[in-house]
Coordinates of C-alpha atoms in Angstrom, one line a residue:
X1 CA 33.4 -13.9 -7.5
X2 CA 32.0 -13.8 -11.4
X3 CA 28.3 -14.8 -12.3
X4 CA 29.2 -18.7 -13.2
X5 CA 30.7 -19.0 -9.9
X6 CA 27.4 -17.3 -8.1
X7 CA 25.7 -19.6 -10.6
X8 CA 26.5 -22.6 -8.8
X9 CA 26.0 -21.3 -5.6
X10 CA 22.6 -19.7 -5.6
X11 CA 20.0 -18.5 -8.8
X12 CA 21.4 -15.9 -11.2
X13 CA 18.1 -13.6 -12.0
X14 CA 17.6 -11.5 -15.2
X15 CA 16.1 -8.4 -13.5
X16 CA 14.3 -5.9 -15.2
X17 CA 13.3 -2.7 -14.1
X18 CA 13.1 1.1 -15.3
X19 CA 12.4 3.9 -13.0
X20 CA 12.0 6.3 -15.9
X21 CA 8.8 7.3 -18.0
X22 CA 5.4 7.3 -16.6
X23 CA 3.7 4.7 -14.6
X24 CA 4.1 3.6 -10.6
X25 CA 5.7 6.1 -8.7
X26 CA 6.8 4.1 -6.3
X27 CA 9.3 1.7 -8.9
X28 CA 12.5 3.2 -7.0
X29 CA 10.9 2.3 -3.5
X30 CA 10.1 -1.5 -5.5
X31 CA 13.3 -1.9 -6.7
X32 CA 15.0 -1.4 -3.8
X33 CA 13.1 -3.4 -1.7
X34 CA 13.8 -6.2 -4.7
X35 CA 17.5 -5.6 -5.0
X36 CA 18.1 -6.2 -0.9
X37 CA 15.5 -9.2 -0.5
X38 CA 17.4 -11.1 -3.4
X39 CA 20.7 -10.4 -2.5
X40 CA 19.9 -11.3 1.5
X41 CA 18.6 -14.7 -0.2
X42 CA 21.9 -15.3 -2.0
X43 CA 20.6 -14.6 -5.9
X44 CA 23.2 -12.8 -8.2
X45 CA 21.3 -10.1 -10.2
X46 CA 21.9 -8.9 -13.8
X47 CA 20.5 -6.5 -15.1
X48 CA 20.2 -4.4 -18.2
X49 CA 21.0 -0.2 -18.9
X50 CA 20.3 0.4 -22.5
X51 CA 19.6 4.2 -23.4
X52 CA 21.1 6.0 -20.4
X53 CA 18.6 4.2 -18.1
X54 CA 20.2 2.2 -15.6
X55 CA 18.5 0.8 -12.6
X56 CA 20.5 2.4 -9.7
X57 CA 18.1 1.6 -7.1
X58 CA 17.7 -2.3 -7.8
X59 CA 21.7 -2.4 -8.0
X60 CA 22.4 -0.5 -5.3
X61 CA 20.2 -1.9 -2.7
X62 CA 21.4 -5.7 -4.1
X63 CA 24.8 -4.7 -3.2
X64 CA 24.1 -3.0 0.1
X65 CA 23.1 -6.1 1.3
X66 CA 26.1 -8.3 -0.4
X67 CA 24.7 -9.2 -3.8
X68 CA 26.5 -9.8 -6.7
X69 CA 25.6 -7.5 -9.3
X70 CA 26.4 -7.2 -13.3
X71 CA 25.0 -4.8 -15.8
X72 CA 24.4 -5.4 -19.6
X73 CA 24.7 -2.0 -21.6
X74 CA 24.6 -0.6 -24.5
X75 CA 28.1 1.5 -25.7
X76 CA 26.4 4.8 -24.1
X77 CA 25.8 3.6 -20.7
X78 CA 28.1 5.3 -18.3
X79 CA 27.8 4.3 -14.4
X80 CA 28.0 6.9 -11.7
X81 CA 31.2 6.9 -9.9
X82 CA 28.8 4.9 -7.1
X83 CA 29.0 2.1 -9.0
X84 CA 32.0 2.0 -10.8
X85 CA 33.2 -1.2 -9.3
X86 CA 30.5 -3.0 -11.0
X87 CA 30.7 -5.3 -13.8
X88 CA 29.5 -3.3 -16.9
X89 CA 29.6 -5.7 -20.3
X90 CA 29.0 -2.9 -22.8
X91 CA 27.4 -4.7 -26.3
X92 CA 26.9 -3.0 -29.2
X93 CA 23.7 -4.6 -30.8
X94 CA 20.4 -4.8 -28.5
X95 CA 19.7 -8.8 -29.8
X96 CA 23.8 -9.2 -28.5
X97 CA 22.3 -7.9 -25.1
X98 CA 19.0 -9.7 -24.3
X99 CA 21.1 -13.2 -25.5
X100 CA 23.4 -12.5 -23.2
X101 CA 21.5 -12.2 -20.2
X102 CA 19.2 -15.2 -21.5
X103 CA 22.6 -17.3 -21.4
X104 CA 23.6 -16.0 -17.8
X105 CA 20.2 -15.9 -16.3
X106 CA 18.4 -18.8 -14.4
X107 CA 15.3 -16.8 -14.4
X108 CA 13.6 -13.7 -15.3
X109 CA 12.2 -11.3 -13.0
X110 CA 10.1 -8.0 -14.0
X111 CA 9.6 -5.3 -11.7
X112 CA 7.2 -2.4 -12.6
X113 CA 8.4 -0.7 -14.9
X114 CA 8.3 1.2 -18.3
X115 CA 7.2 -0.7 -21.5
X116 CA 11.0 -0.4 -22.4
X117 CA 11.5 -3.0 -19.9
X118 CA 8.6 -4.9 -20.6
X119 CA 9.7 -5.1 -23.7
X120 CA 13.4 -6.1 -23.0
X121 CA 12.1 -9.2 -20.8
X122 CA 10.0 -10.6 -24.2
X123 CA 13.3 -10.0 -26.3
X124 CA 15.5 -11.7 -23.4
X125 CA 12.3 -14.6 -22.9
X126 CA 12.5 -15.3 -26.8
X127 CA 16.3 -15.3 -26.9
X128 CA 16.7 -17.9 -24.2
X129 CA 14.0 -20.0 -26.1
X130 CA 16.1 -19.9 -28.7
X131 CA 19.2 -21.0 -27.0
X132 CA 16.9 -24.3 -26.2
X133 CA 16.3 -22.6 -22.5
X134 CA 12.7 -22.4 -21.1
X135 CA 13.4 -20.0 -18.4
X136 CA 10.5 -19.5 -15.8
X137 CA 9.1 -15.9 -15.8
X138 CA 8.1 -14.1 -12.9
X139 CA 6.2 -10.9 -12.1
X140 CA 5.6 -8.6 -9.6
X141 CA 2.3 -7.1 -9.9
X142 CA 2.3 -4.6 -7.4
X143 CA -0.3 -2.2 -8.2
X144 CA -1.5 -4.6 -11.3
X145 CA 1.0 -2.9 -13.0
X146 CA 1.3 -6.7 -15.0
X147 CA -2.3 -6.8 -14.7
X148 CA -2.9 -6.9 -19.1
X149 CA 0.0 -9.4 -19.2
X150 CA -1.6 -11.8 -16.6
X151 CA -4.8 -11.4 -18.4
X152 CA -3.0 -12.5 -21.9
X153 CA -1.7 -15.4 -20.3
X154 CA -4.8 -16.8 -18.9
X155 CA -6.3 -16.0 -22.1
X156 CA -4.5 -16.8 -24.8
X157 CA -1.1 -18.7 -23.5
X158 CA -3.1 -21.2 -21.8
X159 CA -4.7 -23.3 -24.6
X160 CA -1.4 -22.7 -26.8
X161 CA 1.6 -23.5 -24.1
X162 CA 1.0 -26.1 -21.9
X163 CA 2.5 -25.8 -18.4
X164 CA 2.1 -21.8 -19.3
X165 CA 1.7 -21.3 -15.3
X166 CA 5.1 -23.2 -15.0
X167 CA 6.5 -20.2 -17.7
X168 CA 4.8 -17.0 -16.3
X169 CA 3.5 -16.3 -13.0
X170 CA 2.3 -13.4 -11.4
X171 CA 2.7 -12.2 -7.8
X172 CA 1.7 -9.3 -5.7
X173 CA 4.6 -9.2 -3.4
X174 CA 8.5 -9.4 -3.4
X175 CA 8.1 -12.0 -0.9
X176 CA 5.8 -14.3 -2.8
X177 CA 7.5 -14.1 -6.0
X178 CA 11.1 -15.1 -4.4
X179 CA 8.7 -18.3 -3.0
X180 CA 7.2 -18.9 -6.3
X181 CA 10.7 -18.5 -8.1
X182 CA 12.6 -20.8 -5.6
X183 CA 10.0 -23.9 -5.9
X184 CA 10.1 -23.0 -10.2
X185 CA 13.8 -23.4 -9.6
X186 CA 13.5 -26.2 -7.4
X187 CA 11.6 -28.3 -9.9
X188 CA 14.5 -27.7 -12.5
X189 CA 17.1 -28.6 -11.0

């Protein structure tokens, strides 16, 4: 089933995650939990792989739970043997990768990870806005991973972006994140 066919039946979530670099030592576990939870609820996942960083725990868990996963990556990405049957779309330019994700997704989900994954999230969100798409952004704020962004949203986005609370939301659990996501996507359809 292609991502466009999956989209007719369930949401396509662009999930931004990384288990490389400093940060929460539970990131791999969080990715596994999220991949399993989203796949069991019928969501398809599109994710970014760049500079040798592939969110393997997210992909593996989603596929094990029966989910559809697509990877958009740079030309340096070589998938491990365990992921050989996962669709990998290789695009040379970073902007092309972000635009492809923005075109495919119904919503953006940020899991605790590196600064690179947060930067990619905002690049894809900007690409979606340039396409005229106002996709919701949901951030799993486990262990206050996005607390600075939560403060920024409340202090800076709230006065300048009407309805920012529907555009950007924060959650402390995967279950609550899914509930918020379902509600926001239900309002859009």
